[in-house]
mmCIF file with all atom_site columns, C-alpha atoms in Angstrom:
data_model
loop_
_atom_site.group_PDB
_atom_site.id
_atom_site.type_symbol
_atom_site.label_atom_id
_atom_site.label_alt_id
_atom_site.label_comp_id
_atom_site.label_asym_id
_atom_site.label_entity_id
_atom_site.label_seq_id
_atom_site.pdbx_PDB_ins_code
_atom_site.Cartn_x
_atom_site.Cartn_y
_atom_site.Cartn_z
_atom_site.occupancy
_atom_site.B_iso_or_equiv
_atom_site.pdbx_formal_charge
_atom_site.auth_seq_id
_atom_site.auth_comp_id
_atom_site.auth_asym_id
_atom_site.auth_atom_id
_atom_site.pdbx_PDB_model_num
ATOM 1   C CA . MET G 1 1   ? -36.253 49.025 -38.698 1.00 38.00 ? 1   MET G CA 1
ATOM 2   C CA . GLU G 1 2   ? -37.100 52.630 -38.840 1.00 40.00 ? 2   GLU G CA 1
ATOM 3   C CA . SER G 1 3   ? -40.537 52.002 -40.891 1.00 41.00 ? 3   SER G CA 1
ATOM 4   C CA . ALA G 1 4   ? -41.829 55.308 -39.642 1.00 44.00 ? 4   ALA G CA 1
ATOM 5   C CA . HIS G 1 5   ? -39.651 57.221 -42.632 1.00 49.00 ? 5   HIS G CA 1
ATOM 6   C CA . TYR G 1 6   ? -37.112 54.925 -44.449 1.00 51.00 ? 6   TYR G CA 1
ATOM 7   C CA . PHE G 1 7   ? -38.903 55.525 -47.288 1.00 60.00 ? 7   PHE G CA 1
ATOM 8   C CA . SER G 1 8   ? -38.733 59.448 -47.169 1.00 57.00 ? 8   SER G CA 1
ATOM 9   C CA . ALA G 1 9   ? -36.641 61.202 -49.643 1.00 62.00 ? 9   ALA G CA 1
ATOM 10  C CA . GLN G 1 10  ? -34.731 62.895 -46.374 1.00 67.00 ? 10  GLN G CA 1
ATOM 11  C CA . PRO G 1 11  ? -35.372 60.813 -43.136 1.00 68.00 ? 11  PRO G CA 1
ATOM 12  C CA . ALA G 1 12  ? -35.889 62.664 -40.009 1.00 65.00 ? 12  ALA G CA 1
ATOM 13  C CA . GLY G 1 13  ? -32.914 62.982 -37.855 1.00 79.00 ? 13  GLY G CA 1
ATOM 14  C CA . PRO G 1 14  ? -29.257 63.700 -38.135 1.00 85.00 ? 14  PRO G CA 1
ATOM 15  C CA . PHE G 1 15  ? -27.238 61.726 -40.816 1.00 91.00 ? 15  PHE G CA 1
ATOM 16  C CA . THR G 1 16  ? -25.007 60.191 -38.631 1.00 91.00 ? 16  THR G CA 1
ATOM 17  C CA . ARG G 1 17  ? -22.653 57.551 -40.281 1.00 96.00 ? 17  ARG G CA 1
ATOM 18  C CA . LYS G 1 18  ? -21.413 54.361 -37.877 1.00 96.00 ? 18  LYS G CA 1
ATOM 19  C CA . PRO G 1 19  ? -19.419 51.452 -39.150 1.00 97.00 ? 19  PRO G CA 1
ATOM 20  C CA . LEU G 1 20  ? -20.840 48.045 -40.248 1.00 97.00 ? 20  LEU G CA 1
ATOM 21  C CA . THR G 1 21  ? -18.855 45.059 -40.122 1.00 98.00 ? 21  THR G CA 1
ATOM 22  C CA . VAL G 1 22  ? -20.637 42.289 -42.718 1.00 97.00 ? 22  VAL G CA 1
ATOM 23  C CA . GLU G 1 23  ? -20.320 39.372 -44.733 1.00 96.00 ? 23  GLU G CA 1
ATOM 24  C CA . LEU G 1 24  ? -20.931 39.895 -48.481 1.00 96.00 ? 24  LEU G CA 1
ATOM 25  C CA . GLY G 1 25  ? -19.719 38.083 -51.316 1.00 93.00 ? 25  GLY G CA 1
ATOM 26  C CA . GLY G 1 26  ? -17.767 35.812 -49.351 1.00 94.00 ? 26  GLY G CA 1
ATOM 27  C CA . ALA G 1 27  ? -15.844 37.552 -47.312 1.00 97.00 ? 27  ALA G CA 1
ATOM 28  C CA . THR G 1 28  ? -16.058 40.149 -44.505 1.00 98.00 ? 28  THR G CA 1
ATOM 29  C CA . ARG G 1 29  ? -16.497 44.054 -45.416 1.00 98.00 ? 29  ARG G CA 1
ATOM 30  C CA . ARG G 1 30  ? -16.143 47.488 -43.204 1.00 97.00 ? 30  ARG G CA 1
ATOM 31  C CA . LEU G 1 31  ? -18.853 49.509 -44.246 1.00 98.00 ? 31  LEU G CA 1
ATOM 32  C CA . GLN G 1 32  ? -20.606 52.374 -43.026 1.00 97.00 ? 32  GLN G CA 1
ATOM 33  C CA . THR G 1 33  ? -24.467 52.339 -42.217 1.00 96.00 ? 33  THR G CA 1
ATOM 34  C CA . SER G 1 34  ? -27.045 55.046 -40.484 1.00 95.00 ? 34  SER G CA 1
ATOM 35  C CA . SER G 1 35  ? -30.301 55.677 -39.266 1.00 91.00 ? 35  SER G CA 1
ATOM 36  C CA . GLY G 1 36  ? -33.118 56.592 -41.051 1.00 90.00 ? 36  GLY G CA 1
ATOM 37  C CA . ILE G 1 37  ? -32.644 53.265 -43.971 1.00 93.00 ? 37  ILE G CA 1
ATOM 38  C CA . PHE G 1 38  ? -33.882 49.730 -43.982 1.00 91.00 ? 38  PHE G CA 1
ATOM 39  C CA . SER G 1 39  ? -32.143 47.496 -41.848 1.00 93.00 ? 39  SER G CA 1
ATOM 40  C CA . PRO G 1 40  ? -29.436 49.826 -41.044 1.00 94.00 ? 40  PRO G CA 1
ATOM 41  C CA . ASP G 1 41  ? -27.692 47.321 -38.437 1.00 94.00 ? 41  ASP G CA 1
ATOM 42  C CA . GLY G 1 42  ? -26.930 44.374 -41.071 1.00 96.00 ? 42  GLY G CA 1
ATOM 43  C CA . VAL G 1 43  ? -28.140 42.586 -44.117 1.00 97.00 ? 43  VAL G CA 1
ATOM 44  C CA . ASP G 1 44  ? -31.757 41.805 -43.398 1.00 95.00 ? 44  ASP G CA 1
ATOM 45  C CA . LYS G 1 45  ? -33.018 38.146 -43.281 1.00 95.00 ? 45  LYS G CA 1
ATOM 46  C CA . GLY G 1 46  ? -35.119 38.519 -47.027 1.00 95.00 ? 46  GLY G CA 1
ATOM 47  C CA . THR G 1 47  ? -31.995 39.948 -48.247 1.00 97.00 ? 47  THR G CA 1
ATOM 48  C CA . SER G 1 48  ? -29.691 37.362 -47.232 1.00 96.00 ? 48  SER G CA 1
ATOM 49  C CA . ILE G 1 49  ? -32.025 34.431 -48.823 1.00 96.00 ? 49  ILE G CA 1
ATOM 50  C CA . LEU G 1 50  ? -31.889 36.358 -52.130 1.00 97.00 ? 50  LEU G CA 1
ATOM 51  C CA . LEU G 1 51  ? -28.354 36.182 -51.719 1.00 97.00 ? 51  LEU G CA 1
ATOM 52  C CA . SER G 1 52  ? -28.149 32.924 -51.173 1.00 95.00 ? 52  SER G CA 1
ATOM 53  C CA . ASP G 1 53  ? -30.722 31.526 -53.334 1.00 94.00 ? 53  ASP G CA 1
ATOM 54  C CA . VAL G 1 54  ? -30.484 33.071 -56.684 1.00 96.00 ? 54  VAL G CA 1
ATOM 55  C CA . PRO G 1 55  ? -28.006 32.064 -59.352 1.00 96.00 ? 55  PRO G CA 1
ATOM 56  C CA . PRO G 1 56  ? -24.989 34.627 -60.419 1.00 97.00 ? 56  PRO G CA 1
ATOM 57  C CA . PRO G 1 57  ? -26.079 38.386 -62.069 1.00 98.00 ? 57  PRO G CA 1
ATOM 58  C CA . ALA G 1 58  ? -25.404 38.373 -65.834 1.00 98.00 ? 58  ALA G CA 1
ATOM 59  C CA . PRO G 1 59  ? -21.373 38.711 -65.862 1.00 98.00 ? 59  PRO G CA 1
ATOM 60  C CA . GLN G 1 60  ? -21.938 41.941 -68.137 1.00 97.00 ? 60  GLN G CA 1
ATOM 61  C CA . GLY G 1 61  ? -24.052 44.410 -69.308 1.00 98.00 ? 61  GLY G CA 1
ATOM 62  C CA . ASN G 1 62  ? -26.789 46.443 -67.036 1.00 98.00 ? 62  ASN G CA 1
ATOM 63  C CA . LEU G 1 63  ? -27.493 45.003 -63.453 1.00 98.00 ? 63  LEU G CA 1
ATOM 64  C CA . LEU G 1 64  ? -30.332 46.832 -61.103 1.00 98.00 ? 64  LEU G CA 1
ATOM 65  C CA . ASP G 1 65  ? -31.124 46.713 -57.612 1.00 98.00 ? 65  ASP G CA 1
ATOM 66  C CA . ILE G 1 66  ? -34.558 48.220 -56.642 1.00 97.00 ? 66  ILE G CA 1
ATOM 67  C CA . GLY G 1 67  ? -34.559 49.550 -53.252 1.00 96.00 ? 67  GLY G CA 1
ATOM 68  C CA . CYS G 1 68  ? -30.615 49.419 -52.418 1.00 97.00 ? 68  CYS G CA 1
ATOM 69  C CA . GLY G 1 69  ? -30.926 50.424 -48.759 1.00 95.00 ? 69  GLY G CA 1
ATOM 70  C CA . TRP G 1 70  ? -26.647 50.873 -47.476 1.00 97.00 ? 70  TRP G CA 1
ATOM 71  C CA . GLY G 1 71  ? -25.806 48.799 -50.520 1.00 98.00 ? 71  GLY G CA 1
ATOM 72  C CA . PRO G 1 72  ? -25.987 44.781 -50.037 1.00 98.00 ? 72  PRO G CA 1
ATOM 73  C CA . ILE G 1 73  ? -27.598 43.480 -52.907 1.00 98.00 ? 73  ILE G CA 1
ATOM 74  C CA . ALA G 1 74  ? -25.822 46.150 -55.217 1.00 98.00 ? 74  ALA G CA 1
ATOM 75  C CA . LEU G 1 75  ? -22.261 45.745 -53.727 1.00 98.00 ? 75  LEU G CA 1
ATOM 76  C CA . THR G 1 76  ? -22.795 41.781 -53.908 1.00 98.00 ? 76  THR G CA 1
ATOM 77  C CA . MET G 1 77  ? -23.726 42.559 -57.587 1.00 98.00 ? 77  MET G CA 1
ATOM 78  C CA . GLY G 1 78  ? -20.489 44.205 -58.452 1.00 98.00 ? 78  GLY G CA 1
ATOM 79  C CA . LEU G 1 79  ? -18.150 41.973 -56.322 1.00 98.00 ? 79  LEU G CA 1
ATOM 80  C CA . MET G 1 80  ? -19.694 38.921 -58.303 1.00 98.00 ? 80  MET G CA 1
ATOM 81  C CA . ALA G 1 81  ? -19.686 40.505 -61.695 1.00 98.00 ? 81  ALA G CA 1
ATOM 82  C CA . PRO G 1 82  ? -16.816 43.074 -61.908 1.00 97.00 ? 82  PRO G CA 1
ATOM 83  C CA . HIS G 1 83  ? -17.372 43.769 -65.699 1.00 98.00 ? 83  HIS G CA 1
ATOM 84  C CA . ALA G 1 84  ? -20.955 44.877 -65.529 1.00 98.00 ? 84  ALA G CA 1
ATOM 85  C CA . ARG G 1 85  ? -22.752 48.153 -64.840 1.00 98.00 ? 85  ARG G CA 1
ATOM 86  C CA . VAL G 1 86  ? -24.610 47.850 -61.499 1.00 98.00 ? 86  VAL G CA 1
ATOM 87  C CA . TYR G 1 87  ? -27.408 50.327 -60.836 1.00 98.00 ? 87  TYR G CA 1
ATOM 88  C CA . ALA G 1 88  ? -28.587 50.991 -57.109 1.00 98.00 ? 88  ALA G CA 1
ATOM 89  C CA . VAL G 1 89  ? -31.817 52.940 -56.706 1.00 97.00 ? 89  VAL G CA 1
ATOM 90  C CA . ASP G 1 90  ? -33.854 54.111 -53.758 1.00 95.00 ? 90  ASP G CA 1
ATOM 91  C CA . VAL G 1 91  ? -35.926 57.050 -52.851 1.00 93.00 ? 91  VAL G CA 1
ATOM 92  C CA . ASN G 1 92  ? -34.069 57.891 -49.981 1.00 94.00 ? 92  ASN G CA 1
ATOM 93  C CA . GLU G 1 93  ? -31.200 60.167 -50.544 1.00 94.00 ? 93  GLU G CA 1
ATOM 94  C CA . ARG G 1 94  ? -29.661 58.753 -47.436 1.00 95.00 ? 94  ARG G CA 1
ATOM 95  C CA . CYS G 1 95  ? -29.050 55.285 -48.864 1.00 96.00 ? 95  CYS G CA 1
ATOM 96  C CA . VAL G 1 96  ? -28.265 56.826 -52.484 1.00 97.00 ? 96  VAL G CA 1
ATOM 97  C CA . THR G 1 97  ? -25.108 58.304 -50.448 1.00 97.00 ? 97  THR G CA 1
ATOM 98  C CA . LEU G 1 98  ? -24.651 55.322 -48.432 1.00 98.00 ? 98  LEU G CA 1
ATOM 99  C CA . THR G 1 99  ? -24.301 52.913 -51.304 1.00 98.00 ? 99  THR G CA 1
ATOM 100 C CA . ASN G 1 100 ? -21.918 55.077 -53.319 1.00 98.00 ? 100 ASN G CA 1
ATOM 101 C CA . GLU G 1 101 ? -19.672 55.632 -50.159 1.00 98.00 ? 101 GLU G CA 1
ATOM 102 C CA . ASN G 1 102 ? -19.486 51.920 -49.701 1.00 98.00 ? 102 ASN G CA 1
ATOM 103 C CA . ALA G 1 103 ? -18.681 51.344 -53.180 1.00 98.00 ? 103 ALA G CA 1
ATOM 104 C CA . ALA G 1 104 ? -15.711 53.491 -52.786 1.00 98.00 ? 104 ALA G CA 1
ATOM 105 C CA . MET G 1 105 ? -14.913 51.775 -50.014 1.00 98.00 ? 105 MET G CA 1
ATOM 106 C CA . LEU G 1 106 ? -14.723 48.316 -51.838 1.00 98.00 ? 106 LEU G CA 1
ATOM 107 C CA . GLU G 1 107 ? -13.517 50.227 -54.772 1.00 98.00 ? 107 GLU G CA 1
ATOM 108 C CA . LEU G 1 108 ? -16.209 49.271 -56.950 1.00 98.00 ? 108 LEU G CA 1
ATOM 109 C CA . GLY G 1 109 ? -16.028 51.761 -59.666 1.00 98.00 ? 109 GLY G CA 1
ATOM 110 C CA . ASN G 1 110 ? -18.608 49.597 -61.376 1.00 98.00 ? 110 ASN G CA 1
ATOM 111 C CA . VAL G 1 111 ? -21.372 50.489 -58.899 1.00 98.00 ? 111 VAL G CA 1
ATOM 112 C CA . THR G 1 112 ? -23.812 53.833 -59.054 1.00 98.00 ? 112 THR G CA 1
ATOM 113 C CA . ALA G 1 113 ? -26.340 54.837 -56.987 1.00 98.00 ? 113 ALA G CA 1
ATOM 114 C CA . SER G 1 114 ? -28.997 57.189 -57.540 1.00 98.00 ? 114 SER G CA 1
ATOM 115 C CA . LEU G 1 115 ? -32.374 58.326 -57.300 1.00 96.00 ? 115 LEU G CA 1
ATOM 116 C CA . PRO G 1 116 ? -34.891 56.448 -59.567 1.00 95.00 ? 116 PRO G CA 1
ATOM 117 C CA . ASP G 1 117 ? -35.638 59.528 -62.015 1.00 94.00 ? 117 ASP G CA 1
ATOM 118 C CA . ASP G 1 118 ? -31.412 59.873 -62.350 1.00 97.00 ? 118 ASP G CA 1
ATOM 119 C CA . VAL G 1 119 ? -31.461 56.752 -64.293 1.00 97.00 ? 119 VAL G CA 1
ATOM 120 C CA . ASP G 1 120 ? -31.330 56.912 -68.411 1.00 97.00 ? 120 ASP G CA 1
ATOM 121 C CA . PRO G 1 121 ? -34.489 56.222 -69.278 1.00 95.00 ? 121 PRO G CA 1
ATOM 122 C CA . GLY G 1 122 ? -33.478 54.008 -72.309 1.00 96.00 ? 122 GLY G CA 1
ATOM 123 C CA . LEU G 1 123 ? -31.266 51.558 -69.860 1.00 98.00 ? 123 LEU G CA 1
ATOM 124 C CA . THR G 1 124 ? -32.480 47.557 -70.179 1.00 98.00 ? 124 THR G CA 1
ATOM 125 C CA . PHE G 1 125 ? -31.067 45.129 -67.755 1.00 98.00 ? 125 PHE G CA 1
ATOM 126 C CA . ASP G 1 126 ? -29.658 41.917 -67.875 1.00 98.00 ? 126 ASP G CA 1
ATOM 127 C CA . THR G 1 127 ? -30.127 41.132 -64.268 1.00 98.00 ? 127 THR G CA 1
ATOM 128 C CA . ILE G 1 128 ? -32.426 42.279 -61.619 1.00 98.00 ? 128 ILE G CA 1
ATOM 129 C CA . TRP G 1 129 ? -32.199 41.840 -58.099 1.00 98.00 ? 129 TRP G CA 1
ATOM 130 C CA . SER G 1 130 ? -34.559 43.657 -55.256 1.00 98.00 ? 130 SER G CA 1
ATOM 131 C CA . ASN G 1 131 ? -35.948 42.677 -51.643 1.00 96.00 ? 131 ASN G CA 1
ATOM 132 C CA . PRO G 1 132 ? -38.868 45.252 -52.547 1.00 94.00 ? 132 PRO G CA 1
ATOM 133 C CA . PRO G 1 133 ? -40.050 47.916 -50.178 1.00 89.00 ? 133 PRO G CA 1
ATOM 134 C CA . ILE G 1 134 ? -43.817 46.076 -49.301 1.00 85.00 ? 134 ILE G CA 1
ATOM 135 C CA . ARG G 1 135 ? -44.722 48.118 -46.836 1.00 82.00 ? 135 ARG G CA 1
ATOM 136 C CA . ILE G 1 136 ? -45.248 51.195 -49.295 1.00 86.00 ? 136 ILE G CA 1
ATOM 137 C CA . GLY G 1 137 ? -48.483 49.804 -49.922 1.00 85.00 ? 137 GLY G CA 1
ATOM 138 C CA . LYS G 1 138 ? -49.821 47.590 -52.766 1.00 88.00 ? 138 LYS G CA 1
ATOM 139 C CA . ASP G 1 139 ? -50.725 50.522 -55.218 1.00 91.00 ? 139 ASP G CA 1
ATOM 140 C CA . GLU G 1 140 ? -47.080 52.287 -54.887 1.00 91.00 ? 140 GLU G CA 1
ATOM 141 C CA . LEU G 1 141 ? -45.292 48.480 -55.069 1.00 93.00 ? 141 LEU G CA 1
ATOM 142 C CA . HIS G 1 142 ? -47.227 47.847 -58.445 1.00 94.00 ? 142 HIS G CA 1
ATOM 143 C CA . ASN G 1 143 ? -46.043 51.538 -59.921 1.00 94.00 ? 143 ASN G CA 1
ATOM 144 C CA . LEU G 1 144 ? -42.522 50.992 -58.855 1.00 94.00 ? 144 LEU G CA 1
ATOM 145 C CA . LEU G 1 145 ? -42.432 47.493 -60.328 1.00 96.00 ? 145 LEU G CA 1
ATOM 146 C CA . LEU G 1 146 ? -43.812 48.471 -63.360 1.00 97.00 ? 146 LEU G CA 1
ATOM 147 C CA . LYS G 1 147 ? -41.206 51.148 -63.653 1.00 96.00 ? 147 LYS G CA 1
ATOM 148 C CA . TRP G 1 148 ? -38.263 48.598 -63.460 1.00 98.00 ? 148 TRP G CA 1
ATOM 149 C CA . ILE G 1 149 ? -39.268 45.183 -64.241 1.00 98.00 ? 149 ILE G CA 1
ATOM 150 C CA . PRO G 1 150 ? -40.568 45.779 -68.279 1.00 98.00 ? 150 PRO G CA 1
ATOM 151 C CA . ARG G 1 151 ? -37.126 47.071 -68.400 1.00 98.00 ? 151 ARG G CA 1
ATOM 152 C CA . LEU G 1 152 ? -35.422 43.708 -68.301 1.00 98.00 ? 152 LEU G CA 1
ATOM 153 C CA . ALA G 1 153 ? -33.388 42.883 -71.773 1.00 98.00 ? 153 ALA G CA 1
ATOM 154 C CA . PRO G 1 154 ? -34.533 39.920 -73.639 1.00 98.00 ? 154 PRO G CA 1
ATOM 155 C CA . GLY G 1 155 ? -33.127 36.937 -72.013 1.00 97.00 ? 155 GLY G CA 1
ATOM 156 C CA . GLY G 1 156 ? -32.531 38.843 -68.795 1.00 98.00 ? 156 GLY G CA 1
ATOM 157 C CA . ASN G 1 157 ? -34.115 37.707 -65.209 1.00 98.00 ? 157 ASN G CA 1
ATOM 158 C CA . ALA G 1 158 ? -35.427 39.540 -62.293 1.00 98.00 ? 158 ALA G CA 1
ATOM 159 C CA . TRP G 1 159 ? -35.468 38.107 -59.047 1.00 98.00 ? 159 TRP G CA 1
ATOM 160 C CA . LEU G 1 160 ? -37.214 39.064 -56.107 1.00 97.00 ? 160 LEU G CA 1
ATOM 161 C CA . VAL G 1 161 ? -37.343 37.936 -52.389 1.00 96.00 ? 161 VAL G CA 1
ATOM 162 C CA . VAL G 1 162 ? -40.678 38.477 -51.103 1.00 94.00 ? 162 VAL G CA 1
ATOM 163 C CA . GLN G 1 163 ? -42.118 37.455 -47.073 1.00 90.00 ? 163 GLN G CA 1
ATOM 164 C CA . LYS G 1 164 ? -44.879 35.274 -47.584 1.00 84.00 ? 164 LYS G CA 1
ATOM 165 C CA . ASN G 1 165 ? -47.380 36.996 -45.153 1.00 81.00 ? 165 ASN G CA 1
ATOM 166 C CA . LEU G 1 166 ? -46.804 40.303 -46.946 1.00 81.00 ? 166 LEU G CA 1
ATOM 167 C CA . GLY G 1 167 ? -48.400 38.722 -50.109 1.00 83.00 ? 167 GLY G CA 1
ATOM 168 C CA . SER G 1 168 ? -45.823 37.488 -51.920 1.00 89.00 ? 168 SER G CA 1
ATOM 169 C CA . ASP G 1 169 ? -48.149 34.732 -53.636 1.00 91.00 ? 169 ASP G CA 1
ATOM 170 C CA . THR G 1 170 ? -50.531 37.478 -54.569 1.00 92.00 ? 170 THR G CA 1
ATOM 171 C CA . LEU G 1 171 ? -47.658 39.718 -55.963 1.00 94.00 ? 171 LEU G CA 1
ATOM 172 C CA . GLN G 1 172 ? -46.804 36.788 -58.436 1.00 95.00 ? 172 GLN G CA 1
ATOM 173 C CA . ARG G 1 173 ? -50.168 36.328 -59.789 1.00 95.00 ? 173 ARG G CA 1
ATOM 174 C CA . TRP G 1 174 ? -50.523 39.930 -60.324 1.00 96.00 ? 174 TRP G CA 1
ATOM 175 C CA . LEU G 1 175 ? -47.068 39.714 -61.949 1.00 97.00 ? 175 LEU G CA 1
ATOM 176 C CA . ALA G 1 176 ? -48.341 37.045 -64.408 1.00 97.00 ? 176 ALA G CA 1
ATOM 177 C CA . GLU G 1 177 ? -51.386 39.103 -65.312 1.00 97.00 ? 177 GLU G CA 1
ATOM 178 C CA . THR G 1 178 ? -50.025 42.112 -65.696 1.00 97.00 ? 178 THR G CA 1
ATOM 179 C CA . LEU G 1 179 ? -46.821 41.703 -67.887 1.00 97.00 ? 179 LEU G CA 1
ATOM 180 C CA . ASP G 1 180 ? -47.142 40.997 -71.397 1.00 96.00 ? 180 ASP G CA 1
ATOM 181 C CA . ASP G 1 181 ? -46.662 37.552 -72.795 1.00 96.00 ? 181 ASP G CA 1
ATOM 182 C CA . SER G 1 182 ? -42.949 37.915 -73.294 1.00 97.00 ? 182 SER G CA 1
ATOM 183 C CA . PHE G 1 183 ? -42.417 37.655 -69.769 1.00 98.00 ? 183 PHE G CA 1
ATOM 184 C CA . SER G 1 184 ? -42.551 34.781 -67.684 1.00 97.00 ? 184 SER G CA 1
ATOM 185 C CA . VAL G 1 185 ? -43.028 34.635 -63.470 1.00 97.00 ? 185 VAL G CA 1
ATOM 186 C CA . SER G 1 186 ? -42.538 31.815 -61.477 1.00 96.00 ? 186 SER G CA 1
ATOM 187 C CA . ARG G 1 187 ? -41.879 30.983 -57.892 1.00 95.00 ? 187 ARG G CA 1
ATOM 188 C CA . GLU G 1 188 ? -38.293 29.612 -57.504 1.00 92.00 ? 188 GLU G CA 1
ATOM 189 C CA . SER G 1 189 ? -37.884 28.892 -54.033 1.00 88.00 ? 189 SER G CA 1
ATOM 190 C CA . THR G 1 190 ? -39.346 29.362 -50.481 1.00 88.00 ? 190 THR G CA 1
ATOM 191 C CA . SER G 1 191 ? -37.059 29.398 -47.132 1.00 85.00 ? 191 SER G CA 1
ATOM 192 C CA . LYS G 1 192 ? -37.963 30.789 -43.725 1.00 82.00 ? 192 LYS G CA 1
ATOM 193 C CA . SER G 1 193 ? -41.398 32.158 -44.811 1.00 90.00 ? 193 SER G CA 1
ATOM 194 C CA . PHE G 1 194 ? -39.750 34.111 -47.736 1.00 94.00 ? 194 PHE G CA 1
ATOM 195 C CA . ARG G 1 195 ? -40.086 33.023 -51.335 1.00 94.00 ? 195 ARG G CA 1
ATOM 196 C CA . VAL G 1 196 ? -38.274 33.767 -54.580 1.00 96.00 ? 196 VAL G CA 1
ATOM 197 C CA . LEU G 1 197 ? -39.637 35.403 -57.550 1.00 96.00 ? 197 LEU G CA 1
ATOM 198 C CA . ARG G 1 198 ? -38.394 34.692 -61.014 1.00 97.00 ? 198 ARG G CA 1
ATOM 199 C CA . ILE G 1 199 ? -39.300 37.212 -63.582 1.00 98.00 ? 199 ILE G CA 1
ATOM 200 C CA . ARG G 1 200 ? -37.960 35.856 -67.182 1.00 98.00 ? 200 ARG G CA 1
ATOM 201 C CA . LYS G 1 201 ? -38.188 38.110 -70.582 1.00 98.00 ? 201 LYS G CA 1
ATOM 202 C CA . ALA G 1 202 ? -38.095 35.711 -73.365 1.00 97.00 ? 202 ALA G CA 1
ATOM 203 C CA . SER G 1 203 ? -35.405 36.005 -75.945 1.00 94.00 ? 203 SER G CA 1
ATOM 204 C CA . ARG G 1 204 ? -35.902 37.688 -79.314 1.00 76.00 ? 204 ARG G CA 1
#
């Protein structure tokens, strides 16, 4: 994990693609990765827990992966919900490129990765899944979550996986105190030092 620069828009070092074989959506997938991104060698533990613990995403509508890396969450969403439109966002341009290329390798025309500001600001999301970038710092993390969580559609759910020793309980309290009364925040599961948090937007 090259934490020194994978939050940069343009990471240091050459963008050299290398093959990656992983299990996603119940099958072995052959994809691409590179240096300068989060968890370049496979599915990290937190993401693995998220993918195994959460219920399926909404089968239709708009789905979102915040901080997509090489794409494990967005690709899984695309495989599980072929009739939904999956948006994947990352500040790291290398991650955006890799996620789009990996979606093409899996023939997932319903998955699109982009920089955050390139997503239509009027879109709302029926499901959000994220292993959020806790290490960017509290203020930046809060700003990131407040950019996307309030865009849940009525009845929608956001699922976040956060390591306990990196402040999952504090983050849960902050979300509950900061979001308006149309949102509810709960801890849904604990596994291997990670917590899975659920944020639900009330139906109209």
